[in-house]
Coordinates of C-alpha atoms in Angstrom, one line a residue:
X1 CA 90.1 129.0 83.0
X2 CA 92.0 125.3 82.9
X3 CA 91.9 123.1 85.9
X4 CA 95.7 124.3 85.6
X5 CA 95.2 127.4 87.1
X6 CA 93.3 125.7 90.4
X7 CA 95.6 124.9 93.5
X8 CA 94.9 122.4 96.7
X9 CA 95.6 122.4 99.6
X10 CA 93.9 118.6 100.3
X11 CA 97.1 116.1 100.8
X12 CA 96.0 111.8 101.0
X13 CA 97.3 108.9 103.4
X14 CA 96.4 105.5 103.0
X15 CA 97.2 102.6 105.6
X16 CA 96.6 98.7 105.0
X17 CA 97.3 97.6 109.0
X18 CA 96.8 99.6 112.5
X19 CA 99.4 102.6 112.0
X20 CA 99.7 106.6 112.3
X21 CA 98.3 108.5 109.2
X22 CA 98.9 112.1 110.0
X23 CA 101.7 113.4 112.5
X24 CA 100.5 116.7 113.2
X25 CA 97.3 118.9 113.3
X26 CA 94.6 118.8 110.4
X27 CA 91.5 118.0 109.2
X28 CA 89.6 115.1 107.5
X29 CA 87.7 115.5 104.4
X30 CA 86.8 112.1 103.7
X31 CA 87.3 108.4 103.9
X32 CA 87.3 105.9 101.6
X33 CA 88.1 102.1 103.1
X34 CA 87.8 98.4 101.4
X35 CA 85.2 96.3 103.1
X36 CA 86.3 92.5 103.4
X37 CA 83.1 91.1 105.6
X38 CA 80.3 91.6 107.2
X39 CA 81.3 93.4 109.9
X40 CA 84.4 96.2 109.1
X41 CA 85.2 99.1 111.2
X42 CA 87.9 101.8 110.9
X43 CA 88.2 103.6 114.2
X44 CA 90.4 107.5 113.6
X45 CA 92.2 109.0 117.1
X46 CA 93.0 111.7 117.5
X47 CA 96.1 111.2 118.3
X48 CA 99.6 110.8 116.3
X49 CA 101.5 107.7 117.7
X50 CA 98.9 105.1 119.4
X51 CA 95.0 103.9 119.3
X52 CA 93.9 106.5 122.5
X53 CA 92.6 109.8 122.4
X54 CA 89.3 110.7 121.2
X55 CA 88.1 108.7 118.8
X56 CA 85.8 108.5 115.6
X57 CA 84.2 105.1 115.0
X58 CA 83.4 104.1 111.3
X59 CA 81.2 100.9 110.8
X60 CA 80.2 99.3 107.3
X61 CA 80.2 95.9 105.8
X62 CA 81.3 94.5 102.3
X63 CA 80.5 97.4 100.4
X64 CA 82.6 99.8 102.1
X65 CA 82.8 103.2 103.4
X66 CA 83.2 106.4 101.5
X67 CA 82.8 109.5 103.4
X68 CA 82.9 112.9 102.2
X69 CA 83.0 115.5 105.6
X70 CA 81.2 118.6 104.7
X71 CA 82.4 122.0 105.7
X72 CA 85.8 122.3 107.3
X73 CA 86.1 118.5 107.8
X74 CA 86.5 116.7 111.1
X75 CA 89.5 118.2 112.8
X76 CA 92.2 116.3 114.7
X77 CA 94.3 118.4 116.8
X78 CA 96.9 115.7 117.9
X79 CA 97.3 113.7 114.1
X80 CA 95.5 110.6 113.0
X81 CA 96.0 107.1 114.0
X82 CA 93.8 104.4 112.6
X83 CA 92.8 101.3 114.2
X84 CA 91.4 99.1 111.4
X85 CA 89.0 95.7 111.8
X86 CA 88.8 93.1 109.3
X87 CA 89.5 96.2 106.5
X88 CA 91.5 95.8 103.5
X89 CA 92.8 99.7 103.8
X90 CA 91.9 103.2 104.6
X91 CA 92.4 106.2 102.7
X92 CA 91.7 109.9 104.1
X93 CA 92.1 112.9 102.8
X94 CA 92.9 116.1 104.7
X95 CA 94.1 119.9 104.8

């Protein structure tokens, strides 16, 4: 009955700067992001290579975000690209 004998299937990415975070289909758990000011914002595309697509708009100020997605998560058909404003870094999780 050990937490050895649990698997996941839950993988992380983490960005510092406007970049791709996932490459192919999945779906978002949760986010956790550093706030530096007042006004922060992490924007997630769906989309692998370039800030288009649909898009999910995060807004928060110096305390930061953290997210957990209930159920199956948010899913991104295309990959995740992130589109960060005045934000230290983003981390998601997803499956």
């Amino acid at each position: 009955m050990g937490g050895s004998s649990f698997t996941s299937d839950q993988k992380t990415a983490h960005v510092t700067s406007d970049d791709a975070m996932v490459t192919t289909s999945c779906r978002v758990t949760s986010i956790q992001a550093k706030g530096n000011s007042a006004n922060c914002a992490v924007v997630l595309y769906d989309n692998a290579a370039a800030a288009s697509g649909t898009a999910h708009t995060f807004l928060f100020g110096e305390e930061g975000l953290q997210i957990y997605i209930p159920g199956s998560g948010i899913r991104f058909k295309n990959g995740v690209y992130c589109d960060l404003t005045t934000t230290g870094g983003v981390t998601i999780t997803y499956n």
